[in-house]
Amino acid sequence: MHMRKSRVLKKIKEGGVAFCTKLNLSDPRAAEIAAMCGFDCIWLDMEHVPGHYIDLENMIRAAKISDCDVLTRIARSGGYGDIIRPLEADSTGIMVPHLMSLKDAKEIVYYSKFHPIGRRPLDGGNADGKYCLVDGADYIKEANEERFTVIQIEDPEPMEELEEICALPGIDMIFFGPADFSQGLGIPFQMSDERLVKARKLVAETARKHGKMAGTVAGIGNVQSLIDEGYNFISIGADVVALFSYYQNIIKETEKLTNK
């Protein structure tokens, strides 16, 4: 028996662009609906969202029904358990927010990759290893090949070591976070500022130069321009945005009817 293969990695290796959407609601049905709609990946959040690991595992299970990957942004509490628990729940990838240095990146690799890349603690008795049904040697090999480690560049500080971070074996994707980066520059939400645009382009260029995936967030209006810059993993939309957009439209249309 073998681990589930990553849909994102397959698509990108074939030269495509993988599309993801973010979920803030901790309901497996939300994950199931997003997966059924055709996204390559769902982004779950343990940094900002007050969820629990059992919720995470159930949402991952719901996504897998439609062969949809899950990327879990971990909490930065300092323990290696925050790194390995989402992976053992069979999250296809983990994303580490606010990476600040090459030293940080090396520690993430150490705990997220097995030998010979890192020293991720071994178990195999959870969902990713199919509860010990995946042979130990296959488990180590396939976890390194079919699971991806993502670090977020969302602060100006790590840009000084960007080249070394992107070159580091075991880091699979560099994900640019524009909102926090703008805050780090002292210009919150000024996304067209030339310093932010320059940094965004440099992240994609450097990541792709070293054979890494380049990820960021987008809206319908700027998807193509980001792809043209080299980004091949795009997160677009969110469940909470979809809901309020839909509900606001219903209220708007019903008010038109009742105010005739």
PDB file of N, CA and C in Angstrom, residues 98 152-159 175-200 203 216-217:
ATOM      1  N   HIS A  98       5.447  33.706   8.349  1.00  0.00           N
ATOM      2  CA  HIS A  98       6.446  34.644   8.877  1.00  0.00           C
ATOM      3  C   HIS A  98       7.829  34.019   9.080  1.00  0.00           C
ATOM      4  N   GLN A 152       6.452  30.988   4.113  1.00  0.00           N
ATOM      5  CA  GLN A 152       5.898  32.269   3.684  1.00  0.00           C
ATOM      6  C   GLN A 152       6.910  33.400   3.855  1.00  0.00           C
ATOM      7  N   ILE A 153       7.122  34.121   2.779  1.00  0.00           N
ATOM      8  CA  ILE A 153       7.869  35.374   2.840  1.00  0.00           C
ATOM      9  C   ILE A 153       6.831  36.479   2.930  1.00  0.00           C
ATOM     10  N   GLU A 154       6.613  36.988   4.128  1.00  0.00           N
ATOM     11  CA  GLU A 154       5.612  38.038   4.329  1.00  0.00           C
ATOM     12  C   GLU A 154       6.148  39.158   5.213  1.00  0.00           C
ATOM     13  N   ASP A 155       7.480  39.252   5.247  1.00  0.00           N
ATOM     14  CA  ASP A 155       8.171  40.311   5.978  1.00  0.00           C
ATOM     15  C   ASP A 155       9.414  40.713   5.172  1.00  0.00           C
ATOM     16  N   PRO A 156       9.833  41.953   5.256  1.00  0.00           N
ATOM     17  CA  PRO A 156      11.030  42.372   4.526  1.00  0.00           C
ATOM     18  C   PRO A 156      12.315  41.716   5.022  1.00  0.00           C
ATOM     19  N   GLU A 157      12.379  41.342   6.297  1.00  0.00           N
ATOM     20  CA  GLU A 157      13.630  40.860   6.890  1.00  0.00           C
ATOM     21  C   GLU A 157      14.269  39.675   6.164  1.00  0.00           C
ATOM     22  N   PRO A 158      13.536  38.609   5.788  1.00  0.00           N
ATOM     23  CA  PRO A 158      14.196  37.458   5.173  1.00  0.00           C
ATOM     24  C   PRO A 158      14.643  37.684   3.727  1.00  0.00           C
ATOM     25  N   MET A 159      14.289  38.817   3.142  1.00  0.00           N
ATOM     26  CA  MET A 159      14.674  39.075   1.753  1.00  0.00           C
ATOM     27  C   MET A 159      16.200  39.104   1.580  1.00  0.00           C
ATOM     28  N   PHE A 175       6.124  31.104  -0.680  1.00  0.00           N
ATOM     29  CA  PHE A 175       4.801  31.724  -0.809  1.00  0.00           C
ATOM     30  C   PHE A 175       4.890  33.176  -0.352  1.00  0.00           C
ATOM     31  N   PHE A 176       4.615  34.091  -1.266  1.00  0.00           N
ATOM     32  CA  PHE A 176       4.680  35.520  -0.947  1.00  0.00           C
ATOM     33  C   PHE A 176       3.364  35.980  -0.352  1.00  0.00           C
ATOM     34  N   GLY A 177       3.422  36.604   0.853  1.00  0.00           N
ATOM     35  CA  GLY A 177       2.238  37.139   1.519  1.00  0.00           C
ATOM     36  C   GLY A 177       2.219  38.653   1.425  1.00  0.00           C
ATOM     37  N   PRO A 178       1.463  39.228   0.502  1.00  0.00           N
ATOM     38  CA  PRO A 178       1.545  40.670   0.248  1.00  0.00           C
ATOM     39  C   PRO A 178       0.995  41.548   1.368  1.00  0.00           C
ATOM     40  N   ALA A 179      -0.046  41.108   2.059  1.00  0.00           N
ATOM     41  CA  ALA A 179      -0.664  41.983   3.067  1.00  0.00           C
ATOM     42  C   ALA A 179       0.287  42.268   4.221  1.00  0.00           C
ATOM     43  N   ASP A 180       0.831  41.207   4.816  1.00  0.00           N
ATOM     44  CA  ASP A 180       1.764  41.425   5.917  1.00  0.00           C
ATOM     45  C   ASP A 180       3.063  42.066   5.433  1.00  0.00           C
ATOM     46  N   PHE A 181       3.454  41.767   4.210  1.00  0.00           N
ATOM     47  CA  PHE A 181       4.673  42.399   3.680  1.00  0.00           C
ATOM     48  C   PHE A 181       4.472  43.912   3.587  1.00  0.00           C
ATOM     49  N   SER A 182       3.285  44.313   3.157  1.00  0.00           N
ATOM     50  CA  SER A 182       3.013  45.754   3.070  1.00  0.00           C
ATOM     51  C   SER A 182       3.047  46.392   4.457  1.00  0.00           C
ATOM     52  N   GLN A 183       2.555  45.663   5.450  1.00  0.00           N
ATOM     53  CA  GLN A 183       2.593  46.164   6.820  1.00  0.00           C
ATOM     54  C   GLN A 183       4.045  46.287   7.301  1.00  0.00           C
ATOM     55  N   GLY A 184       4.870  45.303   6.921  1.00  0.00           N
ATOM     56  CA  GLY A 184       6.280  45.343   7.290  1.00  0.00           C
ATOM     57  C   GLY A 184       7.019  46.509   6.678  1.00  0.00           C
ATOM     58  N   LEU A 185       6.528  46.954   5.526  1.00  0.00           N
ATOM     59  CA  LEU A 185       7.117  48.122   4.876  1.00  0.00           C
ATOM     60  C   LEU A 185       6.574  49.425   5.457  1.00  0.00           C
ATOM     61  N   GLY A 186       5.557  49.323   6.310  1.00  0.00           N
ATOM     62  CA  GLY A 186       4.942  50.517   6.882  1.00  0.00           C
ATOM     63  C   GLY A 186       3.894  51.140   5.997  1.00  0.00           C
ATOM     64  N   ILE A 187       3.381  50.356   5.042  1.00  0.00           N
ATOM     65  CA  ILE A 187       2.378  50.865   4.092  1.00  0.00           C
ATOM     66  C   ILE A 187       1.230  49.855   3.974  1.00  0.00           C
ATOM     67  N   PRO A 188       0.501  49.569   5.051  1.00  0.00           N
ATOM     68  CA  PRO A 188      -0.511  48.521   5.014  1.00  0.00           C
ATOM     69  C   PRO A 188      -1.480  48.646   3.836  1.00  0.00           C
ATOM     70  N   PHE A 189      -1.614  47.532   3.101  1.00  0.00           N
ATOM     71  CA  PHE A 189      -2.564  47.362   2.000  1.00  0.00           C
ATOM     72  C   PHE A 189      -2.274  48.221   0.763  1.00  0.00           C
ATOM     73  N   GLN A 190      -1.119  48.837   0.703  1.00  0.00           N
ATOM     74  CA  GLN A 190      -0.739  49.570  -0.509  1.00  0.00           C
ATOM     75  C   GLN A 190      -0.020  48.600  -1.457  1.00  0.00           C
ATOM     76  N   MET A 191      -0.820  47.764  -2.118  1.00  0.00           N
ATOM     77  CA  MET A 191      -0.293  46.645  -2.884  1.00  0.00           C
ATOM     78  C   MET A 191       0.439  47.041  -4.167  1.00  0.00           C
ATOM     79  N   SER A 192       0.226  48.265  -4.616  1.00  0.00           N
ATOM     80  CA  SER A 192       0.890  48.705  -5.844  1.00  0.00           C
ATOM     81  C   SER A 192       2.194  49.452  -5.573  1.00  0.00           C
ATOM     82  N   ASP A 193       2.572  49.587  -4.311  1.00  0.00           N
ATOM     83  CA  ASP A 193       3.833  50.255  -3.983  1.00  0.00           C
ATOM     84  C   ASP A 193       4.978  49.534  -4.683  1.00  0.00           C
ATOM     85  N   GLU A 194       5.896  50.285  -5.257  1.00  0.00           N
ATOM     86  CA  GLU A 194       6.950  49.692  -6.082  1.00  0.00           C
ATOM     87  C   GLU A 194       7.866  48.763  -5.288  1.00  0.00           C
ATOM     88  N   ARG A 195       8.035  49.016  -3.993  1.00  0.00           N
ATOM     89  CA  ARG A 195       8.875  48.139  -3.176  1.00  0.00           C
ATOM     90  C   ARG A 195       8.229  46.768  -2.995  1.00  0.00           C
ATOM     91  N   LEU A 196       6.917  46.758  -2.799  1.00  0.00           N
ATOM     92  CA  LEU A 196       6.209  45.494  -2.659  1.00  0.00           C
ATOM     93  C   LEU A 196       6.199  44.733  -3.982  1.00  0.00           C
ATOM     94  N   VAL A 197       5.925  45.426  -5.060  1.00  0.00           N
ATOM     95  CA  VAL A 197       5.893  44.789  -6.385  1.00  0.00           C
ATOM     96  C   VAL A 197       7.254  44.194  -6.722  1.00  0.00           C
ATOM     97  N   LYS A 198       8.303  44.929  -6.417  1.00  0.00           N
ATOM     98  CA  LYS A 198       9.665  44.439  -6.677  1.00  0.00           C
ATOM     99  C   LYS A 198       9.949  43.172  -5.874  1.00  0.00           C
ATOM    100  N   ALA A 199       9.565  43.171  -4.601  1.00  0.00           N
ATOM    101  CA  ALA A 199       9.783  42.002  -3.747  1.00  0.00           C
ATOM    102  C   ALA A 199       8.977  40.807  -4.250  1.00  0.00           C
ATOM    103  N   ARG A 200       7.736  41.037  -4.633  1.00  0.00           N
ATOM    104  CA  ARG A 200       6.874  39.949  -5.131  1.00  0.00           C
ATOM    105  C   ARG A 200       7.480  39.299  -6.372  1.00  0.00           C
ATOM    106  N   VAL A 203      10.627  37.237  -5.440  1.00  0.00           N
ATOM    107  CA  VAL A 203      10.329  35.958  -4.799  1.00  0.00           C
ATOM    108  C   VAL A 203      10.019  34.896  -5.852  1.00  0.00           C
ATOM    109  N   THR A 216       1.336  32.489  -4.189  1.00  0.00           N
ATOM    110  CA  THR A 216       0.846  33.745  -3.626  1.00  0.00           C
ATOM    111  C   THR A 216      -0.674  33.758  -3.692  1.00  0.00           C
ATOM    112  N   VAL A 217      -1.268  34.844  -3.215  1.00  0.00           N
ATOM    113  CA  VAL A 217      -2.719  35.019  -3.253  1.00  0.00           C
ATOM    114  C   VAL A 217      -3.081  35.925  -4.423  1.00  0.00           C
TER     115      VAL A 217
END
